[in-house]
Short mmCIF file of N, CA and C in Angstrom, two decimals:
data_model
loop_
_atom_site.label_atom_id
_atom_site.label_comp_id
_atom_site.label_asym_id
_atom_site.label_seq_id
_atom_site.Cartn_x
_atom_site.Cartn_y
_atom_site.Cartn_z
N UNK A 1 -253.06 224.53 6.21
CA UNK A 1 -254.49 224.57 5.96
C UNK A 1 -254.90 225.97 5.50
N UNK A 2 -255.61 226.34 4.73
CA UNK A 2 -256.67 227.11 4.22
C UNK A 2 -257.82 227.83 4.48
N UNK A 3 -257.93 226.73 5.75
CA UNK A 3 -259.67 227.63 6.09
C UNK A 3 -260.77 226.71 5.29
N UNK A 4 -261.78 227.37 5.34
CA UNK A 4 -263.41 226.64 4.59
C UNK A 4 -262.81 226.18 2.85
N UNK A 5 -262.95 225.62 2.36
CA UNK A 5 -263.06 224.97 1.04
C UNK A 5 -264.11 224.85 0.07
N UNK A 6 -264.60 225.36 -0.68
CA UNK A 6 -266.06 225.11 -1.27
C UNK A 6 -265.97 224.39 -2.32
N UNK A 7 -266.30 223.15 -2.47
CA UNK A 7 -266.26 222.18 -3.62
C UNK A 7 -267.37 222.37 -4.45
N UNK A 8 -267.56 222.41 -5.49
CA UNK A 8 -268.36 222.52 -6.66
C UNK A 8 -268.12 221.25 -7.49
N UNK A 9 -269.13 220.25 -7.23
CA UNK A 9 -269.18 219.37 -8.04
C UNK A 9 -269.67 219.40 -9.28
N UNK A 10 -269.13 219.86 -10.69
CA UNK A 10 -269.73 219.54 -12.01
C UNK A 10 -268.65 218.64 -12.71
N UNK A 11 -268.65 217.51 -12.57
CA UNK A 11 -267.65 216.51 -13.21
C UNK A 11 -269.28 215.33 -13.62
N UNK A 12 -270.24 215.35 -13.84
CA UNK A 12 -271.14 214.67 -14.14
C UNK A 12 -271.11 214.98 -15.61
N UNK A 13 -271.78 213.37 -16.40
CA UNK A 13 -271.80 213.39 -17.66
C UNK A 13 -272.70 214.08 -18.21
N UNK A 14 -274.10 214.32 -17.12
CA UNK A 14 -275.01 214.88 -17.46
C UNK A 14 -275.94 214.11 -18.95
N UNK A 15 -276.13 212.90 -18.43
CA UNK A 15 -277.04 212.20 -19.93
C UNK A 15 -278.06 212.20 -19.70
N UNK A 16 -278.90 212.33 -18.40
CA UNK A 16 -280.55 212.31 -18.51
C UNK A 16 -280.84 213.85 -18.84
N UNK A 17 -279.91 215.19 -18.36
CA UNK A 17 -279.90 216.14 -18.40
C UNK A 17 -280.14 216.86 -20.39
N UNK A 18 -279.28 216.05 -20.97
CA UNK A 18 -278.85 216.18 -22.66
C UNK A 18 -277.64 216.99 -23.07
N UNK A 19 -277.43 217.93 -22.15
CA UNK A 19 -276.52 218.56 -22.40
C UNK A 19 -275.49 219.00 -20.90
N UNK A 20 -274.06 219.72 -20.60
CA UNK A 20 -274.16 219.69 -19.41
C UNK A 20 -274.54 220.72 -18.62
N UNK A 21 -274.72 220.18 -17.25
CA UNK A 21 -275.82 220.96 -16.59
C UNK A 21 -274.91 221.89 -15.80
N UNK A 22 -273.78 222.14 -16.25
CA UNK A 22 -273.18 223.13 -15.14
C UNK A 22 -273.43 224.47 -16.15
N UNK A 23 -273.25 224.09 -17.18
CA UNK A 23 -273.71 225.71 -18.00
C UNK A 23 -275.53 226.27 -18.53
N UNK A 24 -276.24 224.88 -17.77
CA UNK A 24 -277.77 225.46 -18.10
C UNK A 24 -277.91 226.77 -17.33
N UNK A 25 -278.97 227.11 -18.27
CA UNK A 25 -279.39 228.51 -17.24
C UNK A 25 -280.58 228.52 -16.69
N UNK A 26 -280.75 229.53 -15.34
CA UNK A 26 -282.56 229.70 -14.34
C UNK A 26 -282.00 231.21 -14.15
N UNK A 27 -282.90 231.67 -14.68
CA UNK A 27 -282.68 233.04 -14.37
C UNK A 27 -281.96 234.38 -14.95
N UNK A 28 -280.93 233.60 -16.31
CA UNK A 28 -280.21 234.47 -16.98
C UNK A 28 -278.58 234.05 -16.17
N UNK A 29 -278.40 233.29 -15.15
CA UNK A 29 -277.59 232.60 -14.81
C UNK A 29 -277.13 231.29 -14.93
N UNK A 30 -275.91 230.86 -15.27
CA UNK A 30 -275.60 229.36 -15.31
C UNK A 30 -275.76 228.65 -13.90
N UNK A 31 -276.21 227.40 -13.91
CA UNK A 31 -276.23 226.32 -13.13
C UNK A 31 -274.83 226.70 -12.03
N UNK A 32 -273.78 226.44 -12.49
CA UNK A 32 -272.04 226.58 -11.90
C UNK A 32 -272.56 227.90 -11.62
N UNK A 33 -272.38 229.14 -12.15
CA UNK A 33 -272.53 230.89 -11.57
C UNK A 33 -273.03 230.94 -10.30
N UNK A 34 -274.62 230.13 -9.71
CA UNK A 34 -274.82 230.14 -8.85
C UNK A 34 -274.64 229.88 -7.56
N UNK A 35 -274.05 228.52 -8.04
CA UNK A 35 -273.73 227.41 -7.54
C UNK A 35 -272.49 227.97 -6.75
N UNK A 36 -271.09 228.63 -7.39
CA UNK A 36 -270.40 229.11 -6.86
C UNK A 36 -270.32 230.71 -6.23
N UNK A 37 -271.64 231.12 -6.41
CA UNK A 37 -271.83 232.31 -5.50
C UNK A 37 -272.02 231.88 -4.08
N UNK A 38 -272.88 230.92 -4.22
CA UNK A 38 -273.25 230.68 -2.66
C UNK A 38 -272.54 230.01 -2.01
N UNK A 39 -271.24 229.08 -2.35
CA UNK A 39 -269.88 228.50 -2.08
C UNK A 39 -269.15 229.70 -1.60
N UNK A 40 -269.05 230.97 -2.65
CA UNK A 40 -267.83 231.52 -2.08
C UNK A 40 -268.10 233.09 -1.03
N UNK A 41 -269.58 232.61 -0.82
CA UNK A 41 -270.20 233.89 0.23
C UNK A 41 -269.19 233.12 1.48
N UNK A 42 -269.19 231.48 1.81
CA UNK A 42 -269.11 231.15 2.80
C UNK A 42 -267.69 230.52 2.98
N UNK A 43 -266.63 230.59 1.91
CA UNK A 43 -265.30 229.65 2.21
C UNK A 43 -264.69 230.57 1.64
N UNK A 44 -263.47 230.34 2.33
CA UNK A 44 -262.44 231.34 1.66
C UNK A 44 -261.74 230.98 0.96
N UNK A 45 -261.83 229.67 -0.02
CA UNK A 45 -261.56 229.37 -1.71
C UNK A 45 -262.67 228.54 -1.94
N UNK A 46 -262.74 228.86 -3.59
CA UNK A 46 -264.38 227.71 -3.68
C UNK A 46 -263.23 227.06 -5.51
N UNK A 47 -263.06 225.69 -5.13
CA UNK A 47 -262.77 224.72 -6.54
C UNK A 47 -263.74 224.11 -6.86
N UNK A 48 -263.74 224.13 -8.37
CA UNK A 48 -264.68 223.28 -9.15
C UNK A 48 -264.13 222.23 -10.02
N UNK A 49 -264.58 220.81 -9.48
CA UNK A 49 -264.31 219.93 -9.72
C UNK A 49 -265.43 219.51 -11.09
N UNK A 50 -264.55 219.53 -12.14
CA UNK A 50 -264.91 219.46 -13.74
C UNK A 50 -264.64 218.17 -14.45
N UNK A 51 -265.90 217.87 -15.28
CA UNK A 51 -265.39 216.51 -16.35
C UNK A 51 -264.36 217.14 -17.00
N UNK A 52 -263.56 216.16 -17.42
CA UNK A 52 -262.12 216.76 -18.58
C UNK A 52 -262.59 217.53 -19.43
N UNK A 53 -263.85 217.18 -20.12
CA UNK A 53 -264.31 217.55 -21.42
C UNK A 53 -264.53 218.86 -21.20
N UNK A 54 -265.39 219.45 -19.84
CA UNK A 54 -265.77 221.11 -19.83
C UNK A 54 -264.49 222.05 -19.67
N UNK A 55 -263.56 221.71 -18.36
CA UNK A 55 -262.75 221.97 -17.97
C UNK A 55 -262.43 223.26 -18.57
N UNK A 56 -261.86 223.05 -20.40
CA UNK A 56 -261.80 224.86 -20.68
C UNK A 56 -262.77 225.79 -20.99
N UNK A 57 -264.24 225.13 -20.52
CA UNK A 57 -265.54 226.12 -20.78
C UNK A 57 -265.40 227.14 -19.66
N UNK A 58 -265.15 226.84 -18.49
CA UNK A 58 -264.75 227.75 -17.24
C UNK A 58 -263.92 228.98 -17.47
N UNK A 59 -264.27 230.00 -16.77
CA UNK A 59 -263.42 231.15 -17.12
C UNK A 59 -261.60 230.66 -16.43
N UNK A 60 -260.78 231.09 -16.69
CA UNK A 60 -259.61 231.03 -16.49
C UNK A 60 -259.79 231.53 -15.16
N UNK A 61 -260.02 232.66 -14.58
CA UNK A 61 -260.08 233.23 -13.08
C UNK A 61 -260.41 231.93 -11.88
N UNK A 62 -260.99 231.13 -12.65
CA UNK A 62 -261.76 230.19 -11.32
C UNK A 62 -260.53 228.79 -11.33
N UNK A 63 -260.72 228.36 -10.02
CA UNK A 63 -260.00 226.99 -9.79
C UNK A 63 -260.57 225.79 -10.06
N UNK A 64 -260.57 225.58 -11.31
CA UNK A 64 -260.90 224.13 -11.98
C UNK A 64 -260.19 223.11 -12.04
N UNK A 65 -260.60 221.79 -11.58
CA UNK A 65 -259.30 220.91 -11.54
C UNK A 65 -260.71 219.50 -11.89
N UNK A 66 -259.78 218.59 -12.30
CA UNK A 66 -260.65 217.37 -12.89
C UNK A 66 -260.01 216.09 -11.81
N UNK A 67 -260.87 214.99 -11.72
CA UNK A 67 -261.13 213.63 -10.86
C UNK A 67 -259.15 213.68 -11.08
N UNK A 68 -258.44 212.78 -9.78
CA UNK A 68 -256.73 212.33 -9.91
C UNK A 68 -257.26 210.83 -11.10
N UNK A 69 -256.09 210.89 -11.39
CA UNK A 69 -256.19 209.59 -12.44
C UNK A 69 -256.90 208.77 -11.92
N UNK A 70 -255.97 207.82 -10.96
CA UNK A 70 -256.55 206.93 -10.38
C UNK A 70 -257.80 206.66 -10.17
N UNK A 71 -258.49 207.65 -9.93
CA UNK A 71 -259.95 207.45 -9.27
C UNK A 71 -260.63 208.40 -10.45
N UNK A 72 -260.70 208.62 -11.67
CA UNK A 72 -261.03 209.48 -12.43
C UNK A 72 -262.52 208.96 -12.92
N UNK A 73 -263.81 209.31 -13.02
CA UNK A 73 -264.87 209.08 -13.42
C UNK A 73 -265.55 208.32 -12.35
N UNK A 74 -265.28 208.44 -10.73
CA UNK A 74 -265.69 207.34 -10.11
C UNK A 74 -267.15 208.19 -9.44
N UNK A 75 -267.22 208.86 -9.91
CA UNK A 75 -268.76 209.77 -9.22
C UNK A 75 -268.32 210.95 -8.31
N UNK A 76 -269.34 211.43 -7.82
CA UNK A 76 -268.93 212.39 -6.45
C UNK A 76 -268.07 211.91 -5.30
N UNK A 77 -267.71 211.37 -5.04
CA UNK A 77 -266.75 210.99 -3.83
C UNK A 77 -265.51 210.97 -4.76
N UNK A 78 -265.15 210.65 -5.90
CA UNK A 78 -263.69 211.12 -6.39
C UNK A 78 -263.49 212.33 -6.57
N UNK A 79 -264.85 213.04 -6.60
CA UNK A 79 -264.63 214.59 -6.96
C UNK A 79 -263.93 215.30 -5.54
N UNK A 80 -265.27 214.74 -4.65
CA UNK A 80 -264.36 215.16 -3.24
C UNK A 80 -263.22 214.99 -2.79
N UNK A 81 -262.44 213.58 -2.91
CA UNK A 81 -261.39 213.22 -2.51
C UNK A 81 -260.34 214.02 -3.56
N UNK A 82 -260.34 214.10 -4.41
CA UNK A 82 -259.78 215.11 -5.41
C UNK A 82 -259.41 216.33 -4.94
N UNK A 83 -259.93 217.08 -4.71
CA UNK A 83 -260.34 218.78 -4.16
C UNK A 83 -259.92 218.51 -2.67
N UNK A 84 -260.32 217.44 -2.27
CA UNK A 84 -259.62 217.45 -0.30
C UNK A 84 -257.75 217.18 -1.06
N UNK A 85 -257.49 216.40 -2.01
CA UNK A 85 -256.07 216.09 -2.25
C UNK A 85 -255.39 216.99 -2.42
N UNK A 86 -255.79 217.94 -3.18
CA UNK A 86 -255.45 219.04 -4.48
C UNK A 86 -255.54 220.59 -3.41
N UNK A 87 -256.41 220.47 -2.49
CA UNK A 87 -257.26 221.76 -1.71
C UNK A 87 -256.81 222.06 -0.76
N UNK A 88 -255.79 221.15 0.11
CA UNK A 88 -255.85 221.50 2.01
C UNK A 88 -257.08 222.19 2.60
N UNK A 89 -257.81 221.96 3.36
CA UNK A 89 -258.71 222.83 3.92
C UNK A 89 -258.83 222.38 5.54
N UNK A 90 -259.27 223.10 6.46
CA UNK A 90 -259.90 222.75 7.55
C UNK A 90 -261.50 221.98 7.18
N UNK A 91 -262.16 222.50 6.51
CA UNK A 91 -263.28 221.73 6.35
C UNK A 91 -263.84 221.84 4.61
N UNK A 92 -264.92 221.02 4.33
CA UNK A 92 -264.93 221.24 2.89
C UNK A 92 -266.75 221.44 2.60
N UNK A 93 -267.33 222.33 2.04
CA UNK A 93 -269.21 222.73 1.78
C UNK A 93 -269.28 222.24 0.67
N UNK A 94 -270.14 221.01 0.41
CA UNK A 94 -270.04 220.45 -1.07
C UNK A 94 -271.26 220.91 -1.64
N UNK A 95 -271.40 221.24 -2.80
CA UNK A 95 -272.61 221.88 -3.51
C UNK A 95 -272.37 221.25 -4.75
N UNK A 96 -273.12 220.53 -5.32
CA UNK A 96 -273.36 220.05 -6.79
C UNK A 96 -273.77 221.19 -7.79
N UNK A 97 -273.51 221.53 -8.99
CA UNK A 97 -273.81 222.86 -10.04
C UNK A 97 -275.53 221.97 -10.11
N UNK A 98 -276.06 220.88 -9.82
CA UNK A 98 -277.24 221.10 -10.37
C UNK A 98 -278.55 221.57 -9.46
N UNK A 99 -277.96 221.97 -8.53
CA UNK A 99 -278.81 222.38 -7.39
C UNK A 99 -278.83 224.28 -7.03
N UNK A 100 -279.74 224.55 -8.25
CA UNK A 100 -279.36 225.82 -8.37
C UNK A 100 -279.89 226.97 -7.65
N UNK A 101 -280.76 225.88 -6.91
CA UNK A 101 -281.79 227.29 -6.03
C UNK A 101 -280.94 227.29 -4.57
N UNK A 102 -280.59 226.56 -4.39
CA UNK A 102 -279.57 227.01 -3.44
C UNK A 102 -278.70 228.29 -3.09
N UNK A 103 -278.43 229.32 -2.25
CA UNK A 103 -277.89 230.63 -2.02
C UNK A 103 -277.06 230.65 -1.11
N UNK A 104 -276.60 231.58 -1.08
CA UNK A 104 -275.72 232.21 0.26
C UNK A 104 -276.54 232.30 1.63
N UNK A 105 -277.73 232.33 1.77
CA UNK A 105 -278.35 232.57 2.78
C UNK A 105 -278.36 230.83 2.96
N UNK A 106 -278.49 229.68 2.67
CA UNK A 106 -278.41 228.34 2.41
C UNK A 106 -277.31 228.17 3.20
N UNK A 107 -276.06 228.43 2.45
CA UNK A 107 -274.79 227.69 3.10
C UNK A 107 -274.30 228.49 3.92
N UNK A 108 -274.89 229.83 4.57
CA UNK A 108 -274.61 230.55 5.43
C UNK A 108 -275.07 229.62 6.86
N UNK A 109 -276.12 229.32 6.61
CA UNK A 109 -277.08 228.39 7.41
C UNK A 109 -276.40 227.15 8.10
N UNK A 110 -276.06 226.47 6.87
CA UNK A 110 -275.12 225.07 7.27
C UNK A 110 -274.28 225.15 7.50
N UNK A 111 -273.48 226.50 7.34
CA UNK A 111 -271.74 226.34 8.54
C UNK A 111 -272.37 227.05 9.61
N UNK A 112 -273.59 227.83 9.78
CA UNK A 112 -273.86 228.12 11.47
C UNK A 112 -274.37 226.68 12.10
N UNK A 113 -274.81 226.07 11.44
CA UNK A 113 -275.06 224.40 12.50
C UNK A 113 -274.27 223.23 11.93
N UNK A 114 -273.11 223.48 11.53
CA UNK A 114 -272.66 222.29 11.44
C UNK A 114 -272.14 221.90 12.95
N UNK A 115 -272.56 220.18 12.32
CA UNK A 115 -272.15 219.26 13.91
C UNK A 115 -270.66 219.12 13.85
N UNK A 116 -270.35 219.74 14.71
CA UNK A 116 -268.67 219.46 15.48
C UNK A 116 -268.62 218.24 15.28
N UNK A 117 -269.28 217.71 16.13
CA UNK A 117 -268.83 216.00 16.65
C UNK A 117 -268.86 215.39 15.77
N UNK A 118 -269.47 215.37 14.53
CA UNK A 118 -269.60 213.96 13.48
C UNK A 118 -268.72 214.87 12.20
N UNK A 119 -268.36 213.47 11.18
CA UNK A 119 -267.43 213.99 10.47
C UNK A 119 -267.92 214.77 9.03
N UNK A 120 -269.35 214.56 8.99
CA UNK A 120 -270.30 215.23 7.71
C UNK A 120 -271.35 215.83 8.46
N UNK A 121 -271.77 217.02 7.82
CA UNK A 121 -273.28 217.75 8.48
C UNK A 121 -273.87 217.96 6.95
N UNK A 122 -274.95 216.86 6.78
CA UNK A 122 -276.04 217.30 5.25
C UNK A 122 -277.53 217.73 5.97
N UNK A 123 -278.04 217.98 4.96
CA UNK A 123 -279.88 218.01 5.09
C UNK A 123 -280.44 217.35 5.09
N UNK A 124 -281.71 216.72 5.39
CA UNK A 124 -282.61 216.01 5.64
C UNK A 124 -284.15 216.65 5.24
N UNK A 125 -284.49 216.33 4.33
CA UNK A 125 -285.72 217.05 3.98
C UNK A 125 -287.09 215.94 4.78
N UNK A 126 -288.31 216.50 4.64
CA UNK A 126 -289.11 215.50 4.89
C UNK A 126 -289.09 214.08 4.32
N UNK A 127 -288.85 214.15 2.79
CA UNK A 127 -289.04 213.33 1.95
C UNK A 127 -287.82 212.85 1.70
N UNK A 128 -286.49 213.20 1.89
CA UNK A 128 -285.45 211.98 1.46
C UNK A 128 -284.08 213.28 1.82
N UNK A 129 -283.01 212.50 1.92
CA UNK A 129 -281.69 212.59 2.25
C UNK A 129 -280.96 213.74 1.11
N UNK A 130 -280.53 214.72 1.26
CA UNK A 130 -279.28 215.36 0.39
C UNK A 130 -278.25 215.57 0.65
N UNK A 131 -277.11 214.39 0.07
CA UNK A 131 -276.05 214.20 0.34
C UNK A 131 -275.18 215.44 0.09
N UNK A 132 -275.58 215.70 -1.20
CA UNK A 132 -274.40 216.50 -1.40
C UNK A 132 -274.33 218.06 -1.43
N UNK A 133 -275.17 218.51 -0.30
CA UNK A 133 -275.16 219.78 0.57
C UNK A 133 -274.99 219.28 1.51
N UNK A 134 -273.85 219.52 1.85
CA UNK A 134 -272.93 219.27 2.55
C UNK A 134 -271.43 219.92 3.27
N UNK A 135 -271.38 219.63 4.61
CA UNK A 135 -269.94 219.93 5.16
C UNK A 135 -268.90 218.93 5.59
N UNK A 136 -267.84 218.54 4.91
CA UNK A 136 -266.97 217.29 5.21
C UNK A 136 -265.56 217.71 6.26
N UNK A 137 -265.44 217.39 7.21
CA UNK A 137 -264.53 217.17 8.14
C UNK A 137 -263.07 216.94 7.16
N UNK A 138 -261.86 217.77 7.09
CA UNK A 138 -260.78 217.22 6.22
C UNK A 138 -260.26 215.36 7.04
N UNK A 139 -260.62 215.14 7.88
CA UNK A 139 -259.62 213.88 8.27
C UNK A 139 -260.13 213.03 7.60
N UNK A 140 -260.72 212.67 6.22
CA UNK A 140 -261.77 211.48 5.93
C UNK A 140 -261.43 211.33 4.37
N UNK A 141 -260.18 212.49 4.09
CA UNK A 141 -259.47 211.64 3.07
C UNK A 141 -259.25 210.04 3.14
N UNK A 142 -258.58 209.52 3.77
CA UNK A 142 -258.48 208.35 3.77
C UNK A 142 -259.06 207.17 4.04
N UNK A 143 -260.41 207.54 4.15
CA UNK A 143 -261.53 206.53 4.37
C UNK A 143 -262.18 206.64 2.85
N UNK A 144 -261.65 208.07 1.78
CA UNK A 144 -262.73 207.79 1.17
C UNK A 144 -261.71 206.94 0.27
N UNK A 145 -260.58 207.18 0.01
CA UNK A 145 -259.43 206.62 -0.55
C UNK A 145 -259.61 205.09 -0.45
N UNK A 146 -260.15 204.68 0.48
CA UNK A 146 -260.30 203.09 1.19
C UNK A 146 -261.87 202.73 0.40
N UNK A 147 -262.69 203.29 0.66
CA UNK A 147 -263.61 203.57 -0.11
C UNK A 147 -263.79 202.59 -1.57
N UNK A 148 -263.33 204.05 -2.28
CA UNK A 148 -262.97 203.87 -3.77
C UNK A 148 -262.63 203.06 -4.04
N UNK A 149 -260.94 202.79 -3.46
CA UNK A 149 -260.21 201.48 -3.83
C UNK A 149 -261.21 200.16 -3.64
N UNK A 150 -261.66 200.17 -3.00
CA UNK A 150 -262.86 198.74 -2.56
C UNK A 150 -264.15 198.67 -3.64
N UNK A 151 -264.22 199.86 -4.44
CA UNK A 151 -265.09 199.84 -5.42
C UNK A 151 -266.24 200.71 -5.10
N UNK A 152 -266.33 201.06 -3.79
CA UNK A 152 -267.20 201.99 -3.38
C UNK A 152 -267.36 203.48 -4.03
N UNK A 153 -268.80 203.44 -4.49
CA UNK A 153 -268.96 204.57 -5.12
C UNK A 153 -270.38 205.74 -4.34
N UNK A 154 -271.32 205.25 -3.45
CA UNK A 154 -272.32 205.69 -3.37
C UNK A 154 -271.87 206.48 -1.77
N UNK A 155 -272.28 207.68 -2.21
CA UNK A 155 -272.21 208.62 -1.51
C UNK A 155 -272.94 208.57 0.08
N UNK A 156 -273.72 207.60 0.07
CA UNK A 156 -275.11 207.74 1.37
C UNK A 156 -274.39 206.28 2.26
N UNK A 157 -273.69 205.59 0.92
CA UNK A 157 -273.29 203.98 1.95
C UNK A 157 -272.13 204.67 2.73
N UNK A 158 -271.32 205.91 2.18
CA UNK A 158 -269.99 206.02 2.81
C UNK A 158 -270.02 207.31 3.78
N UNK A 159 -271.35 208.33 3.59
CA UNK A 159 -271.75 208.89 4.71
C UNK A 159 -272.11 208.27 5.80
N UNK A 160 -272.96 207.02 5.81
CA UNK A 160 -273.25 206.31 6.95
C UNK A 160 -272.00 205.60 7.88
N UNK A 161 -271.18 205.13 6.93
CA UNK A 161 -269.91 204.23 7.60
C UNK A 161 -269.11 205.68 8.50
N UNK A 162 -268.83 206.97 7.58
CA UNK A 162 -268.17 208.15 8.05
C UNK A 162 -269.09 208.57 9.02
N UNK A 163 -270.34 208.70 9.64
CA UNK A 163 -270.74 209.25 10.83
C UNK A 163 -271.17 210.76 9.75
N UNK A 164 -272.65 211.06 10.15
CA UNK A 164 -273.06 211.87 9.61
C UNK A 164 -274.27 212.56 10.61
N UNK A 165 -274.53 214.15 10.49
CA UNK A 165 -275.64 214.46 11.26
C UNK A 165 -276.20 215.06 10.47
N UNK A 166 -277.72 214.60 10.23
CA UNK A 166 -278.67 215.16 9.56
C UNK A 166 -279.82 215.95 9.64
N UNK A 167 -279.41 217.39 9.27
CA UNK A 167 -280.15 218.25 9.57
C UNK A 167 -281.34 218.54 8.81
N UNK A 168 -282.49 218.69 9.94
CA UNK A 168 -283.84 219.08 9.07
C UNK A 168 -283.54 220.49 8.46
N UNK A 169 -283.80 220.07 7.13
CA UNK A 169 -283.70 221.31 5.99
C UNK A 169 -284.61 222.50 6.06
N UNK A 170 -285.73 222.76 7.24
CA UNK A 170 -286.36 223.16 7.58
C UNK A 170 -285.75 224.60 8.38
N UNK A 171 -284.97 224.13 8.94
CA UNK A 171 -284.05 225.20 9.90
C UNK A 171 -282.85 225.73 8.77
N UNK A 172 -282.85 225.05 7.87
CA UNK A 172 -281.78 226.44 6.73
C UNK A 172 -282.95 226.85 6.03
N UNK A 173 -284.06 226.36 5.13
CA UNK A 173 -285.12 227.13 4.48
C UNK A 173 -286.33 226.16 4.79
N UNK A 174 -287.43 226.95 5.10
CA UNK A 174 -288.67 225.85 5.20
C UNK A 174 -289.47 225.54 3.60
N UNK A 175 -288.78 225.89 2.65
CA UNK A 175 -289.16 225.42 1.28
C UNK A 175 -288.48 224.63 0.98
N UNK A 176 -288.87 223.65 0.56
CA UNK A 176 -287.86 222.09 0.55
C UNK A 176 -287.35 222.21 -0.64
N UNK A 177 -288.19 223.15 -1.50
CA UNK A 177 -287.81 223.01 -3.05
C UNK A 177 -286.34 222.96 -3.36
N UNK A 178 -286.17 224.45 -2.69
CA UNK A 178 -285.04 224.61 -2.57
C UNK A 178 -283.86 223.65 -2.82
N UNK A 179 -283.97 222.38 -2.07
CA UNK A 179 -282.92 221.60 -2.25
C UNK A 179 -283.11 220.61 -3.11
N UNK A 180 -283.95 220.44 -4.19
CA UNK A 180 -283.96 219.46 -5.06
C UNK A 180 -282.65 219.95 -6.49
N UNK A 181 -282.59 218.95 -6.46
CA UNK A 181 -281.27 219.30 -7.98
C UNK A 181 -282.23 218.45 -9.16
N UNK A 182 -281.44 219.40 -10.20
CA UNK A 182 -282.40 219.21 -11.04
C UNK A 182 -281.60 218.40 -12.24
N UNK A 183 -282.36 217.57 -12.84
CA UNK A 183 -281.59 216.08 -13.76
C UNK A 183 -282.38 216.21 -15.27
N UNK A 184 -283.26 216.89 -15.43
CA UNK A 184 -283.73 217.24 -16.49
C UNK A 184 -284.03 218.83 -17.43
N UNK A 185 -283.73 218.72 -18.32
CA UNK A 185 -284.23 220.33 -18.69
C UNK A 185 -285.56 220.84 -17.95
N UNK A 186 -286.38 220.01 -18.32
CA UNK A 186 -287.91 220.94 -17.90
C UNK A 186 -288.12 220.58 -17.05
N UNK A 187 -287.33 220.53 -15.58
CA UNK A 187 -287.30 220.31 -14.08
C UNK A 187 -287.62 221.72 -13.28
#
């Protein structure tokens, strides 16, 4: 094992977006730049899980790896199971590139309260669920493997079956904004 793991999900096609959203910019920074600052304040490797197509837009320095065959294009849970395959880790902080206001002070937050006892710790905003800020337990490779194979793709049906504790997003930042990801340019 490895220690913390920081997954960076940009393997999305990005079509409501127009173009992809791991290289938009807020700030004079890319979407991914940020995304993996605040991953690698808190794990001691951060992989980014890439569509085939970007894969050589990434600088060479970083650990880019794309969906295993098998399960290739199946959404975020192949990305994860990918990076848990490919990664060894004790645990894994999932951050999507389109959730850019997110920081180090963020995922500093969610490994000081992640729940021991359950096998995922996400946020909970007032208004709705964010799956994929997140901390995944490594033993759950093979549930998601079971998962997939069954056709299962949605991230919230297979957090619920895996046991999940959901933290008010309030106690990592009391601006909710913060955790919205963004699906359009003028978002």
């Amino acid at each position: 094992m490895t220690g913390r793991i920081g997954i960076l999900l940009s393997g999305g096609e990005s079509r409501r977006f127009g173009s992809p959203k791991a290289f938009a910019e807020i700030g004079g920074e890319k979407f991914y730049e940020r995304a993996y600052q605040a991953l690698d304040a808190v794990c001691d490797r951060v992989v980014i899980v890439a569509h085939p197509k970007l894969q050589s837009r990434f600088p060479d320095e970083l650990d880019v790896i794309t969906d295993l065959p098998a399960i290739a294009g199946q959404g975020p849970l192949a990305g994860i199971l990918t990076a848990m395959a490919q990664r060894p880790g004790d645990c894994y902080i999932v951050l999507p590139c389109d959730m850019p206001f997110i920081t180090s002070k963020e995922t500093t937050k969610l490994v000081e309260r992640m729940d021991k006892k359950q096998n995922i710790t996400a946020i909970q905003t007032p208004d709705e669920k964010v799956p994929l800020f997140s901390i995944w337990k490594t033993g759950l490779q093979e549930a998601l493997q079971e998962e997939l194979a069954a056709g299962g793709r949605r991230v919230m049906v297979f957090m619920e079956k895996a046991g999940t504790a959901w933290l008010d997003s309030t106690v990592i930042n009391k601006d909710t904004g913060v955790f919205r990801n963004i699906n359009r340019p003028d978002e």
